[in-house]
Amino acid sequence: GEKVEQHESTLSVREGDSAVINCTYTDTASSYFPWYKQEAGKSLHFVIDIRSNVDRKQSQRLTVLLDKKAKRFSLHITATQPEDSAIYFCAPGGAKLTFGGGTRLTVRP
Amino acid sequence: EAAVTQSPRNKVAVTGGKVTLSCNQTNNHNNMYWYRQDTGHGLRLIHYSYGAGSTEKGDIPDGYKASRPSQENFSLILELATPSQTSVYFCASGDGTGHSDYTFGSGTRLLVI
């Protein structure tokens, strides 16, 4: 089955700096690449996604880059704010999503 | 507002007892999913369903059963609970198109003693 890895379990940045969270996957059939955010003690909610027919998608301060050849996609957050502090999960797949282990992002004042 | 509602929010069960976790969605989504979240493992898929009457095994189905009696409801059943099933359980729904996001419930924190 699909194997999804987020190699950085933690990431710390200063407020206002950029953060990059990476995800690798193994299943070349994956066609949908979303990111989810989980704030402390809360459930997960959808952040941004990209489909396999494009390699870049931007929404305000968030950008997702997809490299299908390398089987890797990444979440870029610019001008980070304290409220960006959370665990971010990648979840490539199709109708069934496989989640990575998560990257805890801390934005320091 | 469309939503996914889980009950109970917290549950303490004894080893060997039966536990039922319930999930209700008002999104009219075809697909529903049960995940468990443990530190260091992210979310792991237990069972999922493509519609009423259907259940499929996920990646870690052992020790769990699922039931989907209607479009709206999806239950996770632990017939003989064990301490290793202590975890936070999340239910989610999705439209099944393969290119849209899931909606997650608030989670159920289960402690098996």
mmCIF file of C-alpha atoms in Angstrom:
data_model
loop_
_atom_site.group_PDB
_atom_site.id
_atom_site.type_symbol
_atom_site.label_atom_id
_atom_site.label_comp_id
_atom_site.label_asym_id
_atom_site.label_seq_id
_atom_site.Cartn_x
_atom_site.Cartn_y
_atom_site.Cartn_z
ATOM 1 C CA GLY A 1 0.000 0.000 0.000
ATOM 2 C CA GLU A 2 0.823 3.684 -0.016
ATOM 3 C CA LYS A 3 3.677 4.731 2.236
ATOM 4 C CA VAL A 4 3.716 8.399 3.195
ATOM 5 C CA GLU A 5 6.535 10.079 5.070
ATOM 6 C CA GLN A 6 7.071 13.488 6.575
ATOM 7 C CA HIS A 7 10.725 13.391 7.494
ATOM 8 C CA GLU A 8 10.680 16.477 9.698
ATOM 9 C CA SER A 9 8.600 15.761 12.767
ATOM 10 C CA THR A 10 9.155 19.284 14.105
ATOM 11 C CA LEU A 11 9.905 22.648 12.528
ATOM 12 C CA SER A 12 10.459 25.952 14.299
ATOM 13 C CA VAL A 13 10.510 29.338 12.571
ATOM 14 C CA ARG A 14 10.468 32.945 13.641
ATOM 15 C CA GLU A 15 7.282 34.912 13.102
ATOM 16 C CA GLY A 16 7.295 36.495 9.674
ATOM 17 C CA ASP A 17 9.686 33.932 8.184
ATOM 18 C CA SER A 18 8.703 31.225 5.697
ATOM 19 C CA ALA A 19 8.160 27.570 6.531
ATOM 20 C CA VAL A 20 8.400 24.566 4.223
ATOM 21 C CA ILE A 21 6.944 21.184 5.126
ATOM 22 C CA ASN A 22 7.787 18.206 2.938
ATOM 23 C CA CYS A 23 6.032 14.948 2.165
ATOM 24 C CA THR A 24 7.080 11.908 0.138
ATOM 25 C CA TYR A 25 4.839 9.101 -1.072
ATOM 26 C CA THR A 26 5.226 5.805 -2.910
ATOM 27 C CA ASP A 27 1.996 5.169 -4.822
ATOM 28 C CA THR A 28 2.264 6.577 -8.345
ATOM 29 C CA ALA A 29 -1.520 6.162 -8.676
ATOM 30 C CA SER A 30 -2.111 8.922 -6.117
ATOM 31 C CA SER A 31 -3.968 11.735 -7.844
ATOM 32 C CA TYR A 32 -4.949 14.056 -5.047
ATOM 33 C CA PHE A 33 -2.610 15.737 -2.578
ATOM 34 C CA PRO A 34 -4.193 17.602 0.344
ATOM 35 C CA TRP A 35 -2.744 19.109 3.494
ATOM 36 C CA TYR A 36 -4.550 19.136 6.834
ATOM 37 C CA LYS A 37 -3.929 21.198 9.942
ATOM 38 C CA GLN A 38 -4.477 20.089 13.524
ATOM 39 C CA GLU A 39 -4.298 22.693 16.270
ATOM 40 C CA ALA A 40 -3.586 21.618 19.832
ATOM 41 C CA GLY A 41 -6.369 19.464 21.249
ATOM 42 C CA LYS A 42 -8.541 19.831 18.171
ATOM 43 C CA SER A 43 -9.575 17.865 15.134
ATOM 44 C CA LEU A 44 -8.119 18.104 11.648
ATOM 45 C CA HIS A 45 -9.283 20.567 9.080
ATOM 46 C CA PHE A 46 -8.478 20.937 5.423
ATOM 47 C CA VAL A 47 -5.916 23.582 4.458
ATOM 48 C CA ILE A 48 -5.071 23.325 0.765
ATOM 49 C CA ASP A 49 -4.801 20.691 -1.920
ATOM 50 C CA ILE A 50 -3.355 20.096 -5.372
ATOM 51 C CA ARG A 51 -4.370 17.650 -8.071
ATOM 52 C CA SER A 52 -1.975 15.587 -10.132
ATOM 53 C CA ASN A 53 -2.548 17.576 -13.327
ATOM 54 C CA VAL A 54 -0.801 20.690 -11.951
ATOM 55 C CA ASP A 55 2.490 21.227 -10.171
ATOM 56 C CA ARG A 56 1.801 24.417 -8.222
ATOM 57 C CA LYS A 57 -1.151 25.936 -6.436
ATOM 58 C CA GLN A 58 -1.268 29.075 -4.321
ATOM 59 C CA SER A 59 -3.879 30.337 -1.903
ATOM 60 C CA GLN A 60 -2.973 33.529 -0.062
ATOM 61 C CA ARG A 61 0.085 32.718 2.101
ATOM 62 C CA LEU A 62 0.021 29.007 1.238
ATOM 63 C CA THR A 63 1.584 27.310 -1.777
ATOM 64 C CA VAL A 64 1.682 23.620 -2.603
ATOM 65 C CA LEU A 65 4.317 22.270 -4.973
ATOM 66 C CA LEU A 66 4.042 18.821 -6.509
ATOM 67 C CA ASP A 67 6.941 16.893 -8.049
ATOM 68 C CA LYS A 68 5.423 13.694 -9.390
ATOM 69 C CA LYS A 69 8.729 12.434 -10.726
ATOM 70 C CA ALA A 70 10.273 12.575 -7.253
ATOM 71 C CA LYS A 71 6.975 11.560 -5.603
ATOM 72 C CA ARG A 72 7.195 14.531 -3.332
ATOM 73 C CA PHE A 73 4.994 17.478 -2.481
ATOM 74 C CA SER A 74 5.495 20.363 -0.142
ATOM 75 C CA LEU A 75 3.574 23.029 1.730
ATOM 76 C CA HIS A 76 5.074 26.514 1.767
ATOM 77 C CA ILE A 77 3.800 29.084 4.250
ATOM 78 C CA THR A 78 5.009 32.663 3.874
ATOM 79 C CA ALA A 79 4.890 35.471 6.462
ATOM 80 C CA THR A 80 4.190 32.980 9.248
ATOM 81 C CA GLN A 81 1.970 33.999 12.155
ATOM 82 C CA PRO A 82 1.532 32.493 15.638
ATOM 83 C CA GLU A 83 -1.815 31.007 14.560
ATOM 84 C CA ASP A 84 0.042 28.922 11.978
ATOM 85 C CA SER A 85 1.468 26.883 14.860
ATOM 86 C CA ALA A 86 -0.054 23.400 14.541
ATOM 87 C CA ILE A 87 0.628 19.897 13.285
ATOM 88 C CA TYR A 88 0.400 19.636 9.512
ATOM 89 C CA PHE A 89 -0.414 16.345 7.810
ATOM 90 C CA CYS A 90 -0.026 15.445 4.168
ATOM 91 C CA ALA A 91 -2.497 12.860 2.888
ATOM 92 C CA PRO A 92 -1.953 11.754 -0.708
ATOM 93 C CA GLY A 93 -4.369 9.379 -2.366
ATOM 94 C CA GLY A 94 -7.673 9.396 -4.175
ATOM 95 C CA ALA A 95 -10.956 8.341 -2.640
ATOM 96 C CA LYS A 96 -8.909 6.904 0.217
ATOM 97 C CA LEU A 97 -6.264 9.099 1.813
ATOM 98 C CA THR A 98 -3.124 7.885 3.579
ATOM 99 C CA PHE A 99 -1.773 10.286 6.171
ATOM 100 C CA GLY A 100 1.823 11.106 6.939
ATOM 101 C CA GLY A 101 3.069 11.162 10.521
ATOM 102 C CA GLY A 102 2.701 14.935 10.777
ATOM 103 C CA THR A 103 5.064 17.889 11.170
ATOM 104 C CA ARG A 104 4.659 20.096 14.227
ATOM 105 C CA LEU A 105 5.234 23.705 13.191
ATOM 106 C CA THR A 106 6.052 26.216 15.919
ATOM 107 C CA VAL A 107 6.095 29.905 15.059
ATOM 108 C CA ARG A 108 8.222 31.792 17.607
ATOM 109 C CA PRO A 109 7.441 35.460 18.369
ATOM 110 C CA GLU B 1 -24.091 23.586 8.385
ATOM 111 C CA ALA B 2 -22.859 20.242 7.133
ATOM 112 C CA ALA B 3 -20.907 18.417 9.767
ATOM 113 C CA VAL B 4 -19.527 15.185 11.167
ATOM 114 C CA THR B 5 -20.535 14.441 14.741
ATOM 115 C CA GLN B 6 -18.940 11.771 16.896
ATOM 116 C CA SER B 7 -20.161 10.306 20.151
ATOM 117 C CA PRO B 8 -19.114 9.894 22.847
ATOM 118 C CA ARG B 9 -16.376 12.524 23.134
ATOM 119 C CA ASN B 10 -14.656 10.574 25.878
ATOM 120 C CA LYS B 11 -14.999 6.952 26.917
ATOM 121 C CA VAL B 12 -13.426 4.757 29.571
ATOM 122 C CA ALA B 13 -13.864 1.027 28.965
ATOM 123 C CA VAL B 14 -12.700 -2.091 30.765
ATOM 124 C CA THR B 15 -10.529 -4.699 29.115
ATOM 125 C CA GLY B 16 -12.701 -7.335 27.444
ATOM 126 C CA GLY B 17 -15.729 -5.111 27.257
ATOM 127 C CA LYS B 18 -17.594 -4.044 24.134
ATOM 128 C CA VAL B 19 -17.253 -0.483 22.889
ATOM 129 C CA THR B 20 -19.236 1.233 20.145
ATOM 130 C CA LEU B 21 -18.137 4.561 18.695
ATOM 131 C CA SER B 22 -20.720 6.400 16.641
ATOM 132 C CA CYS B 23 -20.435 8.859 13.792
ATOM 133 C CA ASN B 24 -23.126 10.859 12.025
ATOM 134 C CA GLN B 25 -22.635 13.082 8.971
ATOM 135 C CA THR B 26 -24.958 15.604 7.373
ATOM 136 C CA ASN B 27 -22.756 16.187 4.302
ATOM 137 C CA ASN B 28 -24.596 13.575 2.228
ATOM 138 C CA HIS B 29 -21.192 12.088 1.453
ATOM 139 C CA ASN B 30 -20.951 8.570 0.112
ATOM 140 C CA ASN B 31 -17.702 7.674 1.850
ATOM 141 C CA MET B 32 -16.978 7.494 5.551
ATOM 142 C CA TYR B 33 -13.772 6.581 7.366
ATOM 143 C CA TRP B 34 -12.513 5.642 10.800
ATOM 144 C CA TYR B 35 -8.957 6.551 11.789
ATOM 145 C CA ARG B 36 -7.035 6.294 15.000
ATOM 146 C CA GLN B 37 -4.367 8.769 16.004
ATOM 147 C CA ASP B 38 -1.431 7.804 18.172
ATOM 148 C CA THR B 39 1.718 9.781 18.902
ATOM 149 C CA GLY B 40 4.368 8.966 16.333
ATOM 150 C CA HIS B 41 1.948 7.261 13.920
ATOM 151 C CA GLY B 42 -0.153 10.054 12.527
ATOM 152 C CA LEU B 43 -3.595 8.831 11.468
ATOM 153 C CA ARG B 44 -4.065 5.202 10.530
ATOM 154 C CA LEU B 45 -7.097 3.943 8.635
ATOM 155 C CA ILE B 46 -9.123 1.249 10.414
ATOM 156 C CA HIS B 47 -12.271 0.782 8.301
ATOM 157 C CA TYR B 48 -14.080 2.720 5.637
ATOM 158 C CA SER B 49 -17.312 2.597 3.701
ATOM 159 C CA TYR B 50 -18.490 3.528 0.219
ATOM 160 C CA GLY B 51 -22.144 3.760 1.187
ATOM 161 C CA ALA B 52 -24.936 2.236 3.224
ATOM 162 C CA GLY B 53 -24.400 -1.468 3.768
ATOM 163 C CA SER B 54 -20.740 -1.418 2.718
ATOM 164 C CA THR B 55 -17.660 -1.713 4.928
ATOM 165 C CA GLU B 56 -14.063 -2.212 3.859
ATOM 166 C CA LYS B 57 -10.929 -3.028 5.822
ATOM 167 C CA GLY B 58 -8.348 -0.314 6.111
ATOM 168 C CA ASP B 59 -4.714 -0.665 7.066
ATOM 169 C CA ILE B 60 -5.177 -1.756 10.709
ATOM 170 C CA PRO B 61 -8.573 -3.542 10.948
ATOM 171 C CA ASP B 62 -7.663 -6.254 13.464
ATOM 172 C CA GLY B 63 -9.751 -6.059 16.623
ATOM 173 C CA TYR B 64 -12.315 -3.711 15.044
ATOM 174 C CA LYS B 65 -15.585 -4.104 13.190
ATOM 175 C CA ALA B 66 -17.572 -1.447 11.387
ATOM 176 C CA SER B 67 -21.202 -0.938 10.506
ATOM 177 C CA ARG B 68 -22.818 1.450 8.006
ATOM 178 C CA PRO B 69 -26.583 1.083 8.394
ATOM 179 C CA SER B 70 -27.409 4.305 6.531
ATOM 180 C CA GLN B 71 -25.828 7.073 4.475
ATOM 181 C CA GLU B 72 -25.533 9.210 7.591
ATOM 182 C CA ASN B 73 -24.247 6.761 10.209
ATOM 183 C CA PHE B 74 -21.025 4.791 10.533
ATOM 184 C CA SER B 75 -20.070 2.936 13.717
ATOM 185 C CA LEU B 76 -16.813 1.432 14.914
ATOM 186 C CA ILE B 77 -17.155 -1.582 17.197
ATOM 187 C CA LEU B 78 -14.577 -3.037 19.541
ATOM 188 C CA GLU B 79 -16.025 -6.408 20.557
ATOM 189 C CA LEU B 80 -13.294 -7.184 23.109
ATOM 190 C CA ALA B 81 -11.486 -3.977 24.008
ATOM 191 C CA THR B 82 -7.790 -4.149 24.889
ATOM 192 C CA PRO B 83 -5.465 -1.524 26.425
ATOM 193 C CA SER B 84 -3.628 -1.306 23.065
ATOM 194 C CA GLN B 85 -6.800 0.218 21.619
ATOM 195 C CA THR B 86 -6.467 3.240 23.882
ATOM 196 C CA SER B 87 -6.276 6.081 21.380
ATOM 197 C CA VAL B 88 -8.053 9.028 19.831
ATOM 198 C CA TYR B 89 -10.478 7.964 17.106
ATOM 199 C CA PHE B 90 -11.540 10.225 14.261
ATOM 200 C CA CYS B 91 -14.407 9.733 11.871
ATOM 201 C CA ALA B 92 -14.398 11.498 8.523
ATOM 202 C CA SER B 93 -16.641 11.760 5.496
ATOM 203 C CA GLY B 94 -15.758 12.357 1.866
ATOM 204 C CA ASP B 95 -17.680 12.568 -1.391
ATOM 205 C CA GLY B 96 -15.677 9.731 -2.901
ATOM 206 C CA THR B 97 -14.741 11.575 -6.078
ATOM 207 C CA GLY B 98 -11.051 11.140 -5.283
ATOM 208 C CA HIS B 99 -10.261 14.840 -5.525
ATOM 209 C CA SER B 100 -11.975 16.537 -2.640
ATOM 210 C CA ASP B 101 -11.199 16.905 1.009
ATOM 211 C CA TYR B 102 -12.549 15.049 4.009
ATOM 212 C CA THR B 103 -14.593 16.548 6.818
ATOM 213 C CA PHE B 104 -13.475 15.289 10.203
ATOM 214 C CA GLY B 105 -15.393 14.850 13.420
ATOM 215 C CA SER B 106 -14.101 16.200 16.722
ATOM 216 C CA GLY B 107 -12.697 12.862 17.806
ATOM 217 C CA THR B 108 -13.380 10.324 20.562
ATOM 218 C CA ARG B 109 -10.798 9.807 23.248
ATOM 219 C CA LEU B 110 -10.929 6.148 24.344
ATOM 220 C CA LEU B 111 -9.148 4.802 27.395
ATOM 221 C CA VAL B 112 -9.200 1.035 27.948
ATOM 222 C CA ILE B 113 -8.208 -0.001 31.463
#
